[in-house]
């Protein structure tokens, strides 16, 4: 049986991206794992309990910033502390990939790159699900499209302007 690891954007059920991906995880006929950023609030307990009830093995990892440095949400810490935190996140993801012998890693937003790097380091298949248009608050990722294409085995986006 294939083992699939999702890299989730928030670890809460208060946004469409998380709700839709948890629904997908629930119905996949694979062994499903999930990593989300740890924020220590009650919505994450609800998220964890929901995933556990659906048979989704979920891990929260500590983050300084989970999304790209220039993504919405500001730039906490210093450039060097962010770089170190990203390295730690990639290493934690790699550890989970190795420990559970994961076959496929799926980033559930264009805003997270650590799953792509971890999968590349481990020589595993990587899929990027992109639902954000590269405009307005998400225009920052347009120059990153070459990186995204180069570090994905597949990219899924809706038909039309986004694709």
PDB file of C-alpha atoms in Angstrom:
ATOM      1  CA  UNK A   1       0.000   0.000   0.000  1.00  0.00           C
ATOM      2  CA  UNK A   2       1.258   3.462  -0.863  1.00  0.00           C
ATOM      3  CA  UNK A   3       1.969   5.864   1.963  1.00  0.00           C
ATOM      4  CA  UNK A   4       1.111   9.505   1.335  1.00  0.00           C
ATOM      5  CA  UNK A   5       2.284  12.455   3.422  1.00  0.00           C
ATOM      6  CA  UNK A   6       0.418  15.760   3.228  1.00  0.00           C
ATOM      7  CA  UNK A   7       2.038  19.049   4.227  1.00  0.00           C
ATOM      8  CA  UNK A   8      -0.843  21.162   5.510  1.00  0.00           C
ATOM      9  CA  UNK A   9      -0.955  24.952   5.735  1.00  0.00           C
ATOM     10  CA  UNK A  10      -2.483  25.671   9.166  1.00  0.00           C
ATOM     11  CA  UNK A  11      -3.469  22.574  11.140  1.00  0.00           C
ATOM     12  CA  UNK A  12      -6.945  23.977  11.783  1.00  0.00           C
ATOM     13  CA  UNK A  13     -10.379  23.388  10.257  1.00  0.00           C
ATOM     14  CA  UNK A  14     -11.237  27.061   9.824  1.00  0.00           C
ATOM     15  CA  UNK A  15     -10.296  27.452   6.152  1.00  0.00           C
ATOM     16  CA  UNK A  16     -11.285  25.872   2.862  1.00  0.00           C
ATOM     17  CA  UNK A  17      -7.834  24.502   2.007  1.00  0.00           C
ATOM     18  CA  UNK A  18      -7.642  22.447   5.192  1.00  0.00           C
ATOM     19  CA  UNK A  19     -11.253  21.293   5.109  1.00  0.00           C
ATOM     20  CA  UNK A  20     -10.984  20.109   1.499  1.00  0.00           C
ATOM     21  CA  UNK A  21      -7.668  18.324   1.993  1.00  0.00           C
ATOM     22  CA  UNK A  22      -8.776  16.553   5.173  1.00  0.00           C
ATOM     23  CA  UNK A  23     -11.832  15.338   3.231  1.00  0.00           C
ATOM     24  CA  UNK A  24      -9.519  14.037   0.498  1.00  0.00           C
ATOM     25  CA  UNK A  25      -7.251  12.361   3.077  1.00  0.00           C
ATOM     26  CA  UNK A  26     -10.234  10.611   4.617  1.00  0.00           C
ATOM     27  CA  UNK A  27     -11.272   8.965   1.357  1.00  0.00           C
ATOM     28  CA  UNK A  28      -7.907   8.015  -0.109  1.00  0.00           C
ATOM     29  CA  UNK A  29      -7.278   4.291  -0.256  1.00  0.00           C
ATOM     30  CA  UNK A  30      -3.717   4.781   0.993  1.00  0.00           C
ATOM     31  CA  UNK A  31      -2.043   5.025   4.346  1.00  0.00           C
ATOM     32  CA  UNK A  32      -2.237   8.766   5.058  1.00  0.00           C
ATOM     33  CA  UNK A  33       0.106  10.913   7.132  1.00  0.00           C
ATOM     34  CA  UNK A  34      -0.144  14.641   7.700  1.00  0.00           C
ATOM     35  CA  UNK A  35       2.219  17.320   8.981  1.00  0.00           C
ATOM     36  CA  UNK A  36       1.001  20.748  10.096  1.00  0.00           C
ATOM     37  CA  UNK A  37       2.591  23.722  11.849  1.00  0.00           C
ATOM     38  CA  UNK A  38       2.298  23.731  15.640  1.00  0.00           C
ATOM     39  CA  UNK A  39       0.662  26.872  17.030  1.00  0.00           C
ATOM     40  CA  UNK A  40      -0.528  25.654  20.454  1.00  0.00           C
ATOM     41  CA  UNK A  41      -4.165  26.677  20.300  1.00  0.00           C
ATOM     42  CA  UNK A  42      -7.426  24.830  20.851  1.00  0.00           C
ATOM     43  CA  UNK A  43      -8.334  24.699  17.142  1.00  0.00           C
ATOM     44  CA  UNK A  44      -5.346  22.431  16.613  1.00  0.00           C
ATOM     45  CA  UNK A  45      -6.606  19.999  19.247  1.00  0.00           C
ATOM     46  CA  UNK A  46      -9.925  19.861  17.387  1.00  0.00           C
ATOM     47  CA  UNK A  47      -8.016  19.309  14.095  1.00  0.00           C
ATOM     48  CA  UNK A  48      -5.861  16.550  15.596  1.00  0.00           C
ATOM     49  CA  UNK A  49      -8.874  14.769  17.112  1.00  0.00           C
ATOM     50  CA  UNK A  50     -10.776  14.999  13.825  1.00  0.00           C
ATOM     51  CA  UNK A  51      -7.836  13.577  11.847  1.00  0.00           C
ATOM     52  CA  UNK A  52      -7.273  10.807  14.392  1.00  0.00           C
ATOM     53  CA  UNK A  53     -10.943   9.782  14.194  1.00  0.00           C
ATOM     54  CA  UNK A  54     -10.571   9.537  10.395  1.00  0.00           C
ATOM     55  CA  UNK A  55      -7.410   7.407  10.616  1.00  0.00           C
ATOM     56  CA  UNK A  56      -5.058  10.197   9.502  1.00  0.00           C
ATOM     57  CA  UNK A  57      -1.747  10.079  11.373  1.00  0.00           C
ATOM     58  CA  UNK A  58      -1.045  13.747  12.117  1.00  0.00           C
ATOM     59  CA  UNK A  59       2.135  15.388  13.384  1.00  0.00           C
ATOM     60  CA  UNK A  60       2.526  18.991  14.470  1.00  0.00           C
ATOM     61  CA  UNK A  61       5.999  20.443  14.201  1.00  0.00           C
ATOM     62  CA  UNK A  62       7.225  23.681  15.787  1.00  0.00           C
ATOM     63  CA  UNK A  63       7.722  26.489  13.291  1.00  0.00           C
ATOM     64  CA  UNK A  64       8.960  30.040  13.219  1.00  0.00           C
ATOM     65  CA  UNK A  65       7.294  30.638   9.859  1.00  0.00           C
ATOM     66  CA  UNK A  66       5.785  27.759   7.905  1.00  0.00           C
ATOM     67  CA  UNK A  67       5.151  29.606   4.640  1.00  0.00           C
ATOM     68  CA  UNK A  68       7.743  31.202   2.321  1.00  0.00           C
ATOM     69  CA  UNK A  69       9.566  34.081   4.032  1.00  0.00           C
ATOM     70  CA  UNK A  70       7.856  36.670   1.815  1.00  0.00           C
ATOM     71  CA  UNK A  71       4.392  35.078   2.022  1.00  0.00           C
ATOM     72  CA  UNK A  72       1.597  36.867   3.881  1.00  0.00           C
ATOM     73  CA  UNK A  73       2.076  36.886   7.642  1.00  0.00           C
ATOM     74  CA  UNK A  74       5.216  38.967   8.034  1.00  0.00           C
ATOM     75  CA  UNK A  75       8.771  37.867   8.703  1.00  0.00           C
ATOM     76  CA  UNK A  76       9.254  36.825  12.323  1.00  0.00           C
ATOM     77  CA  UNK A  77      12.752  36.584  13.734  1.00  0.00           C
ATOM     78  CA  UNK A  78      15.889  37.340  11.787  1.00  0.00           C
ATOM     79  CA  UNK A  79      16.854  36.046   8.361  1.00  0.00           C
ATOM     80  CA  UNK A  80      19.273  33.633  10.002  1.00  0.00           C
ATOM     81  CA  UNK A  81      16.717  32.376  12.578  1.00  0.00           C
ATOM     82  CA  UNK A  82      14.185  31.803   9.790  1.00  0.00           C
ATOM     83  CA  UNK A  83      16.765  29.889   7.739  1.00  0.00           C
ATOM     84  CA  UNK A  84      17.607  27.701  10.740  1.00  0.00           C
ATOM     85  CA  UNK A  85      13.918  27.069  11.480  1.00  0.00           C
ATOM     86  CA  UNK A  86      13.264  26.082   7.845  1.00  0.00           C
ATOM     87  CA  UNK A  87      16.255  23.673   7.964  1.00  0.00           C
ATOM     88  CA  UNK A  88      14.868  22.132  11.139  1.00  0.00           C
ATOM     89  CA  UNK A  89      11.399  21.780   9.543  1.00  0.00           C
ATOM     90  CA  UNK A  90      12.863  20.095   6.447  1.00  0.00           C
ATOM     91  CA  UNK A  91      14.844  17.720   8.678  1.00  0.00           C
ATOM     92  CA  UNK A  92      11.762  16.850  10.745  1.00  0.00           C
ATOM     93  CA  UNK A  93       9.794  16.127   7.569  1.00  0.00           C
ATOM     94  CA  UNK A  94      12.672  13.994   6.251  1.00  0.00           C
ATOM     95  CA  UNK A  95      12.706  12.036   9.525  1.00  0.00           C
ATOM     96  CA  UNK A  96       8.983  11.272   9.161  1.00  0.00           C
ATOM     97  CA  UNK A  97       9.462  10.309   5.496  1.00  0.00           C
ATOM     98  CA  UNK A  98      12.216   7.878   6.514  1.00  0.00           C
ATOM     99  CA  UNK A  99      10.567   6.504   9.652  1.00  0.00           C
ATOM    100  CA  UNK A 100       7.251   5.738   7.955  1.00  0.00           C
ATOM    101  CA  UNK A 101       8.707   4.891   4.523  1.00  0.00           C
ATOM    102  CA  UNK A 102       6.546   7.520   2.783  1.00  0.00           C
ATOM    103  CA  UNK A 103       6.115   7.155  -0.995  1.00  0.00           C
ATOM    104  CA  UNK A 104       4.552  10.483  -2.011  1.00  0.00           C
ATOM    105  CA  UNK A 105       4.621  13.949  -0.450  1.00  0.00           C
ATOM    106  CA  UNK A 106       1.845  16.441  -1.253  1.00  0.00           C
ATOM    107  CA  UNK A 107       2.039  20.169  -0.484  1.00  0.00           C
ATOM    108  CA  UNK A 108      -1.487  21.443   0.055  1.00  0.00           C
ATOM    109  CA  UNK A 109      -0.716  25.052  -0.858  1.00  0.00           C
ATOM    110  CA  UNK A 110       1.731  26.995  -2.983  1.00  0.00           C
ATOM    111  CA  UNK A 111       2.694  28.838   0.205  1.00  0.00           C
ATOM    112  CA  UNK A 112       4.735  25.979   1.682  1.00  0.00           C
ATOM    113  CA  UNK A 113       8.037  24.848   0.163  1.00  0.00           C
ATOM    114  CA  UNK A 114       9.530  22.637   2.893  1.00  0.00           C
ATOM    115  CA  UNK A 115       7.728  19.507   1.652  1.00  0.00           C
ATOM    116  CA  UNK A 116       9.243  19.939  -1.812  1.00  0.00           C
ATOM    117  CA  UNK A 117      12.751  20.240  -0.409  1.00  0.00           C
ATOM    118  CA  UNK A 118      12.344  17.270   1.959  1.00  0.00           C
ATOM    119  CA  UNK A 119      10.983  15.067  -0.845  1.00  0.00           C
ATOM    120  CA  UNK A 120      13.846  16.065  -3.128  1.00  0.00           C
ATOM    121  CA  UNK A 121      16.405  15.247  -0.414  1.00  0.00           C
ATOM    122  CA  UNK A 122      14.772  11.840   0.086  1.00  0.00           C
ATOM    123  CA  UNK A 123      14.281  11.107  -3.629  1.00  0.00           C
ATOM    124  CA  UNK A 124      10.516  10.790  -3.204  1.00  0.00           C
ATOM    125  CA  UNK A 125       7.707  11.829  -5.514  1.00  0.00           C
ATOM    126  CA  UNK A 126       6.352  15.320  -4.803  1.00  0.00           C
ATOM    127  CA  UNK A 127       2.991  16.771  -5.794  1.00  0.00           C
ATOM    128  CA  UNK A 128       1.991  20.398  -5.370  1.00  0.00           C
ATOM    129  CA  UNK A 129      -1.696  21.332  -5.027  1.00  0.00           C
ATOM    130  CA  UNK A 130      -2.094  25.011  -5.919  1.00  0.00           C
ATOM    131  CA  UNK A 131      -5.357  26.839  -5.337  1.00  0.00           C
ATOM    132  CA  UNK A 132      -4.041  30.410  -4.931  1.00  0.00           C
ATOM    133  CA  UNK A 133      -3.875  32.696  -7.952  1.00  0.00           C
ATOM    134  CA  UNK A 134      -0.500  34.510  -8.247  1.00  0.00           C
ATOM    135  CA  UNK A 135      -2.030  37.929  -7.756  1.00  0.00           C
ATOM    136  CA  UNK A 136      -2.795  40.371  -4.942  1.00  0.00           C
ATOM    137  CA  UNK A 137      -1.583  38.911  -1.639  1.00  0.00           C
ATOM    138  CA  UNK A 138      -0.237  35.832  -3.455  1.00  0.00           C
ATOM    139  CA  UNK A 139       1.579  37.716  -6.244  1.00  0.00           C
ATOM    140  CA  UNK A 140       4.775  37.130  -4.254  1.00  0.00           C
ATOM    141  CA  UNK A 141       4.985  33.533  -5.516  1.00  0.00           C
ATOM    142  CA  UNK A 142       4.942  34.318  -9.251  1.00  0.00           C
ATOM    143  CA  UNK A 143       8.775  34.532  -9.449  1.00  0.00           C
ATOM    144  CA  UNK A 144       8.921  31.166  -7.624  1.00  0.00           C
ATOM    145  CA  UNK A 145       7.028  29.261 -10.343  1.00  0.00           C
ATOM    146  CA  UNK A 146      10.254  27.941 -11.896  1.00  0.00           C
ATOM    147  CA  UNK A 147      11.303  26.538  -8.489  1.00  0.00           C
ATOM    148  CA  UNK A 148       7.837  25.037  -8.019  1.00  0.00           C
ATOM    149  CA  UNK A 149       7.912  23.388 -11.462  1.00  0.00           C
ATOM    150  CA  UNK A 150      11.470  22.138 -10.971  1.00  0.00           C
ATOM    151  CA  UNK A 151      10.665  20.586  -7.599  1.00  0.00           C
ATOM    152  CA  UNK A 152       7.426  18.804  -8.456  1.00  0.00           C
ATOM    153  CA  UNK A 153       6.602  15.559 -10.173  1.00  0.00           C
ATOM    154  CA  UNK A 154       3.039  16.818 -10.629  1.00  0.00           C
ATOM    155  CA  UNK A 155       1.276  20.129 -10.084  1.00  0.00           C
ATOM    156  CA  UNK A 156      -2.490  20.241  -9.710  1.00  0.00           C
ATOM    157  CA  UNK A 157      -4.382  23.483 -10.194  1.00  0.00           C
ATOM    158  CA  UNK A 158      -7.881  24.385 -11.300  1.00  0.00           C
ATOM    159  CA  UNK A 159      -8.632  24.906 -15.002  1.00  0.00           C
ATOM    160  CA  UNK A 160      -8.446  28.442 -16.300  1.00  0.00           C
ATOM    161  CA  UNK A 161      -6.184  31.329 -15.401  1.00  0.00           C
ATOM    162  CA  UNK A 162      -4.427  29.573 -12.523  1.00  0.00           C
ATOM    163  CA  UNK A 163      -3.360  26.610 -14.620  1.00  0.00           C
TER     164      UNK A 163
END
